PDB file of N, CA and C in Angstrom:
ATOM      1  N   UNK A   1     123.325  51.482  57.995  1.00 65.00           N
ATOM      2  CA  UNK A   1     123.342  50.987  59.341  1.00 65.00           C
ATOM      3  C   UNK A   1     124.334  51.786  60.190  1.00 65.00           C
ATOM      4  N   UNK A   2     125.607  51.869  59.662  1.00 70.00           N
ATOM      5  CA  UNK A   2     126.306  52.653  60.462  1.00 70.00           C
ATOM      6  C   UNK A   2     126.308  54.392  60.650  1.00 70.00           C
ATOM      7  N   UNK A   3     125.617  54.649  59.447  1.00 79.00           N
ATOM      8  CA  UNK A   3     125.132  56.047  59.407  1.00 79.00           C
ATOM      9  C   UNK A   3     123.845  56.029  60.521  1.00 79.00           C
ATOM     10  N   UNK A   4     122.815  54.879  60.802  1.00 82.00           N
ATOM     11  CA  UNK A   4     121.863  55.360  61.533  1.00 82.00           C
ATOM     12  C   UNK A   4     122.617  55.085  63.069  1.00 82.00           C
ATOM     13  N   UNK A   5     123.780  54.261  63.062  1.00 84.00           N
ATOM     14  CA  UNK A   5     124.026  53.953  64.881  1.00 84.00           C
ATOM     15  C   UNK A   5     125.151  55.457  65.042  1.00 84.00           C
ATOM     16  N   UNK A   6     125.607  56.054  63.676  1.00 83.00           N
ATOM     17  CA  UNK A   6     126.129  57.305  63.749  1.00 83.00           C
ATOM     18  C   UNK A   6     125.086  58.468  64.957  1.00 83.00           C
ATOM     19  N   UNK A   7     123.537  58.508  64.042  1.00 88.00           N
ATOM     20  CA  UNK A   7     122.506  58.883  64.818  1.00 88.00           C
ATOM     21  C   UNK A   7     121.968  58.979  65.614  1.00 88.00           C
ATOM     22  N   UNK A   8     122.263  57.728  66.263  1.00 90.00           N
ATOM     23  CA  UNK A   8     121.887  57.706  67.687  1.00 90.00           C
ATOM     24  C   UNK A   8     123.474  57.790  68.442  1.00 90.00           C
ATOM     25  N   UNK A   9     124.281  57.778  68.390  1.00 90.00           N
ATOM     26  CA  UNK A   9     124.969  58.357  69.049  1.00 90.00           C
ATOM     27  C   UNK A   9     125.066  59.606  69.221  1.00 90.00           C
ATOM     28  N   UNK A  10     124.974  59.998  68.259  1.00 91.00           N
ATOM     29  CA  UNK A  10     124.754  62.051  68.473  1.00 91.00           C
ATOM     30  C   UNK A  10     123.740  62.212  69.262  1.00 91.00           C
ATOM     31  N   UNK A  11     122.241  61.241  68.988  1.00 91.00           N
ATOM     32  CA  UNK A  11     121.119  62.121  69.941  1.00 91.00           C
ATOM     33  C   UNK A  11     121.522  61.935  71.031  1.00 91.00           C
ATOM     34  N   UNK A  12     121.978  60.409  71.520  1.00 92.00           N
ATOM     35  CA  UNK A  12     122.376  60.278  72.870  1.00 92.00           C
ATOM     36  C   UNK A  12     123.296  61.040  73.548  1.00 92.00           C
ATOM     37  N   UNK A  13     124.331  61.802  72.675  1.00 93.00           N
ATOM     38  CA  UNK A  13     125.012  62.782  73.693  1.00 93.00           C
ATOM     39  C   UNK A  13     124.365  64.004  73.554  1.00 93.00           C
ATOM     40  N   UNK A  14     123.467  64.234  72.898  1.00 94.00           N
ATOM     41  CA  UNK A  14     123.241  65.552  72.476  1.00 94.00           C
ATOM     42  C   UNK A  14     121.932  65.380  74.098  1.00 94.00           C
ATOM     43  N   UNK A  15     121.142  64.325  74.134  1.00 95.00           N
ATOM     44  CA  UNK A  15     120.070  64.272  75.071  1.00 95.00           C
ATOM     45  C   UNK A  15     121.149  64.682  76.608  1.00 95.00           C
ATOM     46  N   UNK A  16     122.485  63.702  76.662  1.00 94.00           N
ATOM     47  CA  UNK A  16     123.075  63.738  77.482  1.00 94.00           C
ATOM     48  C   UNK A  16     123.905  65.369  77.909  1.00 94.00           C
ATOM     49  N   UNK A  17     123.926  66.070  76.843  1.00 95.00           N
ATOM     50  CA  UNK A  17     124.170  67.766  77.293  1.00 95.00           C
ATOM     51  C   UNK A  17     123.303  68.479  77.657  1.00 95.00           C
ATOM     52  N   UNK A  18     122.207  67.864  76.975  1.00 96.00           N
ATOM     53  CA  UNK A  18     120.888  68.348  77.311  1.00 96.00           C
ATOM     54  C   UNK A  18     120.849  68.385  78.992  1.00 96.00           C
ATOM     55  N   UNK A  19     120.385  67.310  79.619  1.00 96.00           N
ATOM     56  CA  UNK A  19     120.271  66.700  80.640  1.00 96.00           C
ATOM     57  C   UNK A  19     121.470  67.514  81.421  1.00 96.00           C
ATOM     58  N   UNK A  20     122.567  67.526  81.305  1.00 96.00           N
ATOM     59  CA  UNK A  20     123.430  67.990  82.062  1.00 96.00           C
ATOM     60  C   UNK A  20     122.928  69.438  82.286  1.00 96.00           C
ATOM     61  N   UNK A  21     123.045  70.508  81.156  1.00 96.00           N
ATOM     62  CA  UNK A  21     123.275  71.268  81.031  1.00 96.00           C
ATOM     63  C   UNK A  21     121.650  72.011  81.920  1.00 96.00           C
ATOM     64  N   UNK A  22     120.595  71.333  82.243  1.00 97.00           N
ATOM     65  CA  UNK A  22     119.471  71.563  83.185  1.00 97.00           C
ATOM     66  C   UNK A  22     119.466  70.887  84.138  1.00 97.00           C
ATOM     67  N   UNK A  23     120.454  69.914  84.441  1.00 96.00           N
ATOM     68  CA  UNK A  23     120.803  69.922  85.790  1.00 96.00           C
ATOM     69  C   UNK A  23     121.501  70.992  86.505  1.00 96.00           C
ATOM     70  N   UNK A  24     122.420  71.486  85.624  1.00 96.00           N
ATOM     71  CA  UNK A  24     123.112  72.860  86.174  1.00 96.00           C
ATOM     72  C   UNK A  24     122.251  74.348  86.603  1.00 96.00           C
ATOM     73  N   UNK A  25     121.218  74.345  85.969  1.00 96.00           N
ATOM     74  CA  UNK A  25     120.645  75.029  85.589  1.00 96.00           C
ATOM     75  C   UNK A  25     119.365  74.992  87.334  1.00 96.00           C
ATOM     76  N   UNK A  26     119.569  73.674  87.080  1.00 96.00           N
ATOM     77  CA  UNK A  26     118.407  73.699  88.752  1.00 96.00           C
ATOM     78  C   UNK A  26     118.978  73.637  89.594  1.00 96.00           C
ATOM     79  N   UNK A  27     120.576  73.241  89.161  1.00 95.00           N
ATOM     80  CA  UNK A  27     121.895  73.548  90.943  1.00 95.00           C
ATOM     81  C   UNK A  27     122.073  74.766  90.794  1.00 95.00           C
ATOM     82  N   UNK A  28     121.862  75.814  90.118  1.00 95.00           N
ATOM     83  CA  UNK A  28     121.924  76.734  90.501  1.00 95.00           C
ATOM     84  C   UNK A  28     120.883  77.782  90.939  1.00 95.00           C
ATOM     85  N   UNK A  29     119.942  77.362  90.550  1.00 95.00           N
ATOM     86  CA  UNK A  29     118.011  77.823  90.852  1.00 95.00           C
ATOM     87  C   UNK A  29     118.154  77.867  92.671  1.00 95.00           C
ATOM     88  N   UNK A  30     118.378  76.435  92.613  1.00 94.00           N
ATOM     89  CA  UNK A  30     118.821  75.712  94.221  1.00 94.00           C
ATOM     90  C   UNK A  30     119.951  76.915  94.621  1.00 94.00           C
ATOM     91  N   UNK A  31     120.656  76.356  94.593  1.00 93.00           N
ATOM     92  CA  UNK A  31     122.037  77.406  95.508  1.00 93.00           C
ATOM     93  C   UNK A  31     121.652  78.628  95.531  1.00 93.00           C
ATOM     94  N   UNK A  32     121.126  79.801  94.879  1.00 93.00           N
ATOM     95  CA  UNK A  32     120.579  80.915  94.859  1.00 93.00           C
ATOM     96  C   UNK A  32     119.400  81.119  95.751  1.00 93.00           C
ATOM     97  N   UNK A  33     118.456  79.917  95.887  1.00 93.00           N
ATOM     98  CA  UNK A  33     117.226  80.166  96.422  1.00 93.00           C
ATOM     99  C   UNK A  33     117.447  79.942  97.914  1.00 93.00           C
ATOM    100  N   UNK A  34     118.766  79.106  98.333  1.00 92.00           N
ATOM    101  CA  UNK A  34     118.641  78.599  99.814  1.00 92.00           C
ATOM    102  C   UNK A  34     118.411  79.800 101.024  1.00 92.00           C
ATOM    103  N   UNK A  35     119.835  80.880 100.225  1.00 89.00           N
ATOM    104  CA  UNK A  35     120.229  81.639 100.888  1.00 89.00           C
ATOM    105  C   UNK A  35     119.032  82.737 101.201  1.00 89.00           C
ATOM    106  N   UNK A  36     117.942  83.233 100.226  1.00 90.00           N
ATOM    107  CA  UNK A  36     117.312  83.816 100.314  1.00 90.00           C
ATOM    108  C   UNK A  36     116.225  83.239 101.101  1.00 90.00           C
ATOM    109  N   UNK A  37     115.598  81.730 101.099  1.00 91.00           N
ATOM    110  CA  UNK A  37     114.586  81.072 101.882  1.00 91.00           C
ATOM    111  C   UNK A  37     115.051  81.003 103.514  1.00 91.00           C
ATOM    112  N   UNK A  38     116.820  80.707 103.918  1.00 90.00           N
ATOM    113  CA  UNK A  38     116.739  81.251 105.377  1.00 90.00           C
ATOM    114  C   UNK A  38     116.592  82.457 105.586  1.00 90.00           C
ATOM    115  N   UNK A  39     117.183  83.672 104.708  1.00 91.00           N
ATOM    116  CA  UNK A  39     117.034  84.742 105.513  1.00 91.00           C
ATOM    117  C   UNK A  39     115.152  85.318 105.554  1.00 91.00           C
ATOM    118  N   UNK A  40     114.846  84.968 104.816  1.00 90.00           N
ATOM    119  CA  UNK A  40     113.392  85.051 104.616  1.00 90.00           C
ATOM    120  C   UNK A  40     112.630  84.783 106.238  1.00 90.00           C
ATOM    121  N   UNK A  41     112.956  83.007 106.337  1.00 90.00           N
ATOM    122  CA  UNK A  41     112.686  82.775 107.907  1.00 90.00           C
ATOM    123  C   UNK A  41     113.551  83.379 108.806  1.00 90.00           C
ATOM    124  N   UNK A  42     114.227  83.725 108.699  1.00 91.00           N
ATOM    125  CA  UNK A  42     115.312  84.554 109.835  1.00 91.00           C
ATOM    126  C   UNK A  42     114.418  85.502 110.199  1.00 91.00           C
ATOM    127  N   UNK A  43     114.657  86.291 108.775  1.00 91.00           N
ATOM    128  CA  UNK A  43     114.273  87.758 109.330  1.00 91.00           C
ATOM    129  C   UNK A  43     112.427  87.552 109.849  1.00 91.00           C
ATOM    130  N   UNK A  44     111.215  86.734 109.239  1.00 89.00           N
ATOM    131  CA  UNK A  44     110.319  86.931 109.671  1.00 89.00           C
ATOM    132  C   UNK A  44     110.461  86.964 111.022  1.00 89.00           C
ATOM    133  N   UNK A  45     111.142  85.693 111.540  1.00 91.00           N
ATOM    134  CA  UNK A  45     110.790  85.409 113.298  1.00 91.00           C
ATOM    135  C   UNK A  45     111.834  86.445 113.570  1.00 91.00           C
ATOM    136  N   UNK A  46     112.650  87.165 113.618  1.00 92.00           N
ATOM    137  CA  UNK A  46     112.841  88.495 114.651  1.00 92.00           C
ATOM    138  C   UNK A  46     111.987  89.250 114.630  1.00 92.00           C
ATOM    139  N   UNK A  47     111.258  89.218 113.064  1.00 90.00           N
ATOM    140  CA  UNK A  47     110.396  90.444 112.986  1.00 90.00           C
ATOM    141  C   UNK A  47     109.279  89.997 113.934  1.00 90.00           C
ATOM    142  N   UNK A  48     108.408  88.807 114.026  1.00 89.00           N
ATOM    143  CA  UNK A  48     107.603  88.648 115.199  1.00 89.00           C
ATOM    144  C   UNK A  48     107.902  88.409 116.550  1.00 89.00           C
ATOM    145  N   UNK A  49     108.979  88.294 116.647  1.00 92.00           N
ATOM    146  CA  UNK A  49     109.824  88.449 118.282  1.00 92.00           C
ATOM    147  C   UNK A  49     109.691  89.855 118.520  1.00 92.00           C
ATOM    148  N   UNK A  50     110.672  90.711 117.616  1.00 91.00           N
ATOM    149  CA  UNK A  50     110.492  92.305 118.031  1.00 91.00           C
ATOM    150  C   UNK A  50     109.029  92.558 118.266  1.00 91.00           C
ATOM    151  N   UNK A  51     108.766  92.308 117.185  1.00 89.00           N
ATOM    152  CA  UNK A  51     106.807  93.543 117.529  1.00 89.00           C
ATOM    153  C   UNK A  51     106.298  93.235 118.999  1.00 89.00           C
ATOM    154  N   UNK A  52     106.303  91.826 119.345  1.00 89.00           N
ATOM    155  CA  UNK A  52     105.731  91.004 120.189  1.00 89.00           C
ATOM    156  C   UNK A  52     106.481  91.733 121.215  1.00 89.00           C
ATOM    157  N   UNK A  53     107.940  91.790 121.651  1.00 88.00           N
ATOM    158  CA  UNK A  53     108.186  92.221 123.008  1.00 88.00           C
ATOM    159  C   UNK A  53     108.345  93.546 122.703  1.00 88.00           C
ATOM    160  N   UNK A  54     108.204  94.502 122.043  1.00 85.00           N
ATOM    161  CA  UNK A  54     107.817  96.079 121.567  1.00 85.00           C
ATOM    162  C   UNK A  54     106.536  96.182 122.358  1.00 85.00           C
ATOM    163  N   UNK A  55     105.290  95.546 122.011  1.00 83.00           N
ATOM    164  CA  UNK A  55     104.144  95.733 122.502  1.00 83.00           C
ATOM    165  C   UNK A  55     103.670  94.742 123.502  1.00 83.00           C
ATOM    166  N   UNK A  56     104.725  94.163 124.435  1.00 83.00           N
ATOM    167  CA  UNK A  56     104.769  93.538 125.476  1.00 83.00           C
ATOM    168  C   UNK A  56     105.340  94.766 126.303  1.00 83.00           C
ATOM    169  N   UNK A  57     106.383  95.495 125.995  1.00 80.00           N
ATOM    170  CA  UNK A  57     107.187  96.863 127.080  1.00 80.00           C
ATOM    171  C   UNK A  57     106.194  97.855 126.662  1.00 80.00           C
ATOM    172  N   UNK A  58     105.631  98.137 125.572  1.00 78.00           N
ATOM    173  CA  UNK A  58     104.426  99.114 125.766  1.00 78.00           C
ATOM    174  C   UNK A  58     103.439  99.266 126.499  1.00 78.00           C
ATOM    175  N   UNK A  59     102.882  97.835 126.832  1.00 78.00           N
ATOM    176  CA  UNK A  59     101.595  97.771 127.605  1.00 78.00           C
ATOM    177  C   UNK A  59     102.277  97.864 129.243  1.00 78.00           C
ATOM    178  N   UNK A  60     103.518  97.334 129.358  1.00 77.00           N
ATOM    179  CA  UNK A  60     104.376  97.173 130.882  1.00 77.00           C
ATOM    180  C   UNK A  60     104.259  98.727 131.321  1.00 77.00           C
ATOM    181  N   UNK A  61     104.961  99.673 130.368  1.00 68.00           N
ATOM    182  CA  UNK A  61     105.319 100.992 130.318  1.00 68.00           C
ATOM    183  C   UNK A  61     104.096 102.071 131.397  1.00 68.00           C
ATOM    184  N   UNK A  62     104.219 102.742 132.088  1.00 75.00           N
ATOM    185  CA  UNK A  62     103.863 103.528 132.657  1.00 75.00           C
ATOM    186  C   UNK A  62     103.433 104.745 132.000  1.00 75.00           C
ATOM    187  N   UNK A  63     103.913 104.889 130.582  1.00 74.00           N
ATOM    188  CA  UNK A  63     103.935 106.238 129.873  1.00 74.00           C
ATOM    189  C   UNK A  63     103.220 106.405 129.351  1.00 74.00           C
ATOM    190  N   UNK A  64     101.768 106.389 129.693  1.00 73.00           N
ATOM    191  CA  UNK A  64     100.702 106.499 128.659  1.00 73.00           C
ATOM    192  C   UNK A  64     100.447 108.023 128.285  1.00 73.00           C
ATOM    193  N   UNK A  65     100.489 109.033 128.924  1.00 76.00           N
ATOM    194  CA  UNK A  65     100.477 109.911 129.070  1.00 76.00           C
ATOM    195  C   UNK A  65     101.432 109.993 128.289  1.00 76.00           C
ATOM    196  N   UNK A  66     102.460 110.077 127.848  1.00 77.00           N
ATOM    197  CA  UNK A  66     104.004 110.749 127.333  1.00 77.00           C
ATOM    198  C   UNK A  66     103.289 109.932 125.955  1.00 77.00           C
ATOM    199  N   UNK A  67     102.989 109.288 125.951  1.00 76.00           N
ATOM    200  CA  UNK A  67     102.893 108.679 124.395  1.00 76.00           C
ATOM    201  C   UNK A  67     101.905 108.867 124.456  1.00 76.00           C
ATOM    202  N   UNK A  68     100.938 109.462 124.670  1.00 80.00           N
ATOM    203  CA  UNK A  68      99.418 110.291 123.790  1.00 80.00           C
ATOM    204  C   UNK A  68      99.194 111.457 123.922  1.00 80.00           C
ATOM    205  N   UNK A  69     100.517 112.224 123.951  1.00 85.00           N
ATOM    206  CA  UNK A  69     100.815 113.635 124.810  1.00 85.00           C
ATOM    207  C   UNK A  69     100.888 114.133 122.962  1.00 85.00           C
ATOM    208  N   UNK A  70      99.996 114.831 122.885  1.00 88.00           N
ATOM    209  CA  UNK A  70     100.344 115.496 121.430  1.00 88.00           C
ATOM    210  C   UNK A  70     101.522 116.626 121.940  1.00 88.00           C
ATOM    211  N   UNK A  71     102.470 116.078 120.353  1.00 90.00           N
ATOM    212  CA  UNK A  71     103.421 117.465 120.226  1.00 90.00           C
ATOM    213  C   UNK A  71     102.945 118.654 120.204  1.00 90.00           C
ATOM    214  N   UNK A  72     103.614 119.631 120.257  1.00 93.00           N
ATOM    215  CA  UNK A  72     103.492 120.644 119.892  1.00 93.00           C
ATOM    216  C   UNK A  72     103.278 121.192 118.335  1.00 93.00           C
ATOM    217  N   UNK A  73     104.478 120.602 117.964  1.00 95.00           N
ATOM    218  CA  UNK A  73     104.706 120.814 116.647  1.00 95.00           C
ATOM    219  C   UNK A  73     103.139 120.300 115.923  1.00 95.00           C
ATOM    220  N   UNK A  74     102.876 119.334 116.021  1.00 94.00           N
ATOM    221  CA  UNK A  74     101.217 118.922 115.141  1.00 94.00           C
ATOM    222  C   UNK A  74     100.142 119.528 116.181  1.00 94.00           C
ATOM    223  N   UNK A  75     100.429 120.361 117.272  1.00 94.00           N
ATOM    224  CA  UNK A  75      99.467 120.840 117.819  1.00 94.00           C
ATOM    225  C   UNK A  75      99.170 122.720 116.815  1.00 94.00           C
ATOM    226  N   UNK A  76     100.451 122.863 116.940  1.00 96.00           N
ATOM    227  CA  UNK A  76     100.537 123.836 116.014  1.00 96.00           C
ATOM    228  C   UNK A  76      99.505 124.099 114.709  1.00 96.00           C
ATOM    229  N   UNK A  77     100.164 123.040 113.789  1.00 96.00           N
ATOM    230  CA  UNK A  77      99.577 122.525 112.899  1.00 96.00           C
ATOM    231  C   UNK A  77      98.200 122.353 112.465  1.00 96.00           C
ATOM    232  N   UNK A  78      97.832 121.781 113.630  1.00 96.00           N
ATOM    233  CA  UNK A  78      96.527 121.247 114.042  1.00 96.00           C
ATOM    234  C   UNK A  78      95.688 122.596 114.031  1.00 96.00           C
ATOM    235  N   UNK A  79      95.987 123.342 114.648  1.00 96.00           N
ATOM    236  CA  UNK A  79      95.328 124.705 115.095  1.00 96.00           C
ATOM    237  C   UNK A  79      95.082 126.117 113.894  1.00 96.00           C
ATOM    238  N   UNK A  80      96.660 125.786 112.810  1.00 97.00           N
ATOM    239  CA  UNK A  80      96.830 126.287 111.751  1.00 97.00           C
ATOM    240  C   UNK A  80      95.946 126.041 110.725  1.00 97.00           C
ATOM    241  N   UNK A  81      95.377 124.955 111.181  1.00 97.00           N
ATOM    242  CA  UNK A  81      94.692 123.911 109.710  1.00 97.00           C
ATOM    243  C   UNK A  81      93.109 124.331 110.073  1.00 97.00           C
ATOM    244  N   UNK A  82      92.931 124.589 111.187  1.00 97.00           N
ATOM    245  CA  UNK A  82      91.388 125.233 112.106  1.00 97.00           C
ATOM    246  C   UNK A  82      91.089 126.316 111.270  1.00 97.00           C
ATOM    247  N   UNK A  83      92.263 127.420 111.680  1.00 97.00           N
ATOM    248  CA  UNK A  83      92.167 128.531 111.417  1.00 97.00           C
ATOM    249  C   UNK A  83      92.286 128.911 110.086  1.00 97.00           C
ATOM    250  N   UNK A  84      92.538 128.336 108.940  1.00 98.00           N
ATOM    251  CA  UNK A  84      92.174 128.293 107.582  1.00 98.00           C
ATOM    252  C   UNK A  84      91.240 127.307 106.986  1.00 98.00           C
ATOM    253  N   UNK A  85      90.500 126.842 107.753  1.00 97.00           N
ATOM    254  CA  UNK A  85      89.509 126.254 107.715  1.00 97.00           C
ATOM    255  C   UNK A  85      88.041 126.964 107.564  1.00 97.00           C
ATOM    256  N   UNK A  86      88.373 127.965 109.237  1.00 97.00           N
ATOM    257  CA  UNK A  86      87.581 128.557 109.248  1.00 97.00           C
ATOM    258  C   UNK A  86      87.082 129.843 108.197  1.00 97.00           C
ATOM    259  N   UNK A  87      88.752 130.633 107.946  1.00 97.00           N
ATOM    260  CA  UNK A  87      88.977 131.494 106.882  1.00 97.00           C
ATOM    261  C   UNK A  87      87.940 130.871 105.495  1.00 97.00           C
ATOM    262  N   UNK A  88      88.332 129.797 104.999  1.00 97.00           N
ATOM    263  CA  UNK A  88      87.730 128.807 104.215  1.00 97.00           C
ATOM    264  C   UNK A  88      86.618 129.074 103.902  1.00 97.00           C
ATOM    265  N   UNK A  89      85.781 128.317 105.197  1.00 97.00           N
ATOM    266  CA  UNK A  89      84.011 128.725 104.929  1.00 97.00           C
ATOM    267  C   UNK A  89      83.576 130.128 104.623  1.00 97.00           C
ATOM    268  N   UNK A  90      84.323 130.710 105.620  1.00 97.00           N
ATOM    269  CA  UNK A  90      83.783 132.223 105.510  1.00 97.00           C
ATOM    270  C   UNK A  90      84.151 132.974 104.026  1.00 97.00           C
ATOM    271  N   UNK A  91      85.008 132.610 103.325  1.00 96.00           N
ATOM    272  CA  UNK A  91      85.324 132.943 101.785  1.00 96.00           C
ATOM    273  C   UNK A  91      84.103 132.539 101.380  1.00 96.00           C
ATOM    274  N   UNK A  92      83.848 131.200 101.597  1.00 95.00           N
ATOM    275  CA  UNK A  92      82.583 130.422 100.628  1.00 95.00           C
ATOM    276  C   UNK A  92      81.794 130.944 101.065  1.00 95.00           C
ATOM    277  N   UNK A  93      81.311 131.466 102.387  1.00 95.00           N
ATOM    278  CA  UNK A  93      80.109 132.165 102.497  1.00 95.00           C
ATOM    279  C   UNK A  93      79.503 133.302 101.392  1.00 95.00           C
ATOM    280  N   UNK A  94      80.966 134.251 102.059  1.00 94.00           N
ATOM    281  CA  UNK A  94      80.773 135.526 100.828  1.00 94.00           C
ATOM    282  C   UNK A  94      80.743 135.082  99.561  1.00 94.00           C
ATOM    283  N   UNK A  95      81.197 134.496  98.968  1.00 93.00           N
ATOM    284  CA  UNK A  95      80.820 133.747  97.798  1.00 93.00           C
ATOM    285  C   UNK A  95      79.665 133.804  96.976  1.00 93.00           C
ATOM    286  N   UNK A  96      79.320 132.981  98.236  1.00 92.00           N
ATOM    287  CA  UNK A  96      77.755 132.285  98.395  1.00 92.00           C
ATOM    288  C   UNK A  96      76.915 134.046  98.042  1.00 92.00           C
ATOM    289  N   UNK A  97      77.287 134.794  98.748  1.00 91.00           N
ATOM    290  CA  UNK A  97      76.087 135.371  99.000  1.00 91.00           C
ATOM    291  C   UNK A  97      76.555 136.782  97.670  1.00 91.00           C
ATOM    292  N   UNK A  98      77.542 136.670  97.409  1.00 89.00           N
ATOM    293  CA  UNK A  98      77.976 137.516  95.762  1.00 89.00           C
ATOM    294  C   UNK A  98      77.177 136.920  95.061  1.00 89.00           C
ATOM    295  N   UNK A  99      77.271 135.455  94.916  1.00 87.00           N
ATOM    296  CA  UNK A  99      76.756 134.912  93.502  1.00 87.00           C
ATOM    297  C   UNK A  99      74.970 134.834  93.926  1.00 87.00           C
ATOM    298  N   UNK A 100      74.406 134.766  95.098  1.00 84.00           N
ATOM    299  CA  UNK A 100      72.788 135.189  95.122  1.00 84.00           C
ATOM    300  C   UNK A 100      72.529 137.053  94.543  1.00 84.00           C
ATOM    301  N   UNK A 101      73.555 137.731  94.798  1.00 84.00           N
ATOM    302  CA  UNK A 101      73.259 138.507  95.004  1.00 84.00           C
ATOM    303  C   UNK A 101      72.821 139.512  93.453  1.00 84.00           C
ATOM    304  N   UNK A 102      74.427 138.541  92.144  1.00 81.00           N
ATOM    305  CA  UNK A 102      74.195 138.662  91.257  1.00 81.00           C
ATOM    306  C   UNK A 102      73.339 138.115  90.742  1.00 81.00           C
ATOM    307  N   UNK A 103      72.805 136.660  90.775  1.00 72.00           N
ATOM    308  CA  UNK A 103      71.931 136.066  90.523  1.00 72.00           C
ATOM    309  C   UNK A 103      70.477 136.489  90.508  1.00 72.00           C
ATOM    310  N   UNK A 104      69.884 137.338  91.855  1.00 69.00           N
ATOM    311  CA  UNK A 104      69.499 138.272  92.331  1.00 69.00           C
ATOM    312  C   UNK A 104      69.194 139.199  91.045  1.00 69.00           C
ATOM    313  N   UNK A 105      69.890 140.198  91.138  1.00 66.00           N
ATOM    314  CA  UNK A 105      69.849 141.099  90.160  1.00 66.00           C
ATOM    315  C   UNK A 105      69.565 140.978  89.144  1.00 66.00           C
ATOM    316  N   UNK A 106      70.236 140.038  88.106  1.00 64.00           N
ATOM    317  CA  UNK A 106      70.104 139.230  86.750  1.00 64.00           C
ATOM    318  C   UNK A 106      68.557 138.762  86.554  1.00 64.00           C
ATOM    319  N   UNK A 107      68.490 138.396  87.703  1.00 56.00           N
ATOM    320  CA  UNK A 107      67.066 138.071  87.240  1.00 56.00           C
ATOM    321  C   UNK A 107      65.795 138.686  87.523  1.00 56.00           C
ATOM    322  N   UNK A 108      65.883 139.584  88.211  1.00 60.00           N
ATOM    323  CA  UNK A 108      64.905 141.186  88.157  1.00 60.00           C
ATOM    324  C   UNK A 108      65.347 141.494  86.736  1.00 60.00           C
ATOM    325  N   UNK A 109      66.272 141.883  86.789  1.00 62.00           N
ATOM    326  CA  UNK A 109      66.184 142.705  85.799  1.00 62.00           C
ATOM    327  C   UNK A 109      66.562 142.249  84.339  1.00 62.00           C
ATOM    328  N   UNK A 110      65.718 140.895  84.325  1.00 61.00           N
ATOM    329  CA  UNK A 110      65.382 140.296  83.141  1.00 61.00           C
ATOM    330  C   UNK A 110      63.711 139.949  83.201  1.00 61.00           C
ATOM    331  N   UNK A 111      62.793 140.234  84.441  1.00 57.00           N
ATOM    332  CA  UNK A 111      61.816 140.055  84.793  1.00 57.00           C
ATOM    333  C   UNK A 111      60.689 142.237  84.293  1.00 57.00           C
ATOM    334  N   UNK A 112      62.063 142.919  84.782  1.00 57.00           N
ATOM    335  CA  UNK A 112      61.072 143.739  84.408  1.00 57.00           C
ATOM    336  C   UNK A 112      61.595 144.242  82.976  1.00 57.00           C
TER     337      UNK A 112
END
């Protein structure tokens, strides 16, 4: 008898560390998570405040021209990328017309 009320006293503190020791465990889940769930809402609503009056002074803005004004620099670019483009095909042309030409040949002169 006193060996089994021995028994339940152990489970009962042992349930009772238990219990504690995952209460701690979710005060701290908690305290960790708060800080990250305001800045979470913080930062979303500036982030939809900014965009919103970004593309509220964009559409206000007069500068349409200045902001669809291609640079230079990707105009450059742009023109660079043409001109080896064009280089491009014209390789593949000659190509083209080497490999008829052997092709061509090879096969005459497997015909006569």
């Amino acid at each position: 008898m006193k060996n089994q009320q021995g028994r339940q006293q152990f489970d009962c503190e042992l349930i009772e560390n238990l219990i504690k020791s995952y209460f701690l465990i979710v005060r701290k889940n908690i305290h960790d998570s708060v800080p990250k769930a305001v800045m979470h809402c913080l930062v979303n609503h500036v982030k939809e405040k900014l965009q919103s009056e970004l593309v509220s002074q964009l559409y206000k803005s007069d500068q349409y021209e200045d902001l669809m004004r291609e640079s230079e620099e990707v105009k450059e670019r742009r023109e660079e990328t043409l001109e080896m483009l064009e280089a491009l095909q014209k390789a593949s042309d000659i190509l083209s017309e080497i490999r008829d030409l052997q092709f061509g040949s090879t096969l005459s002169s497997k015909l006569t």
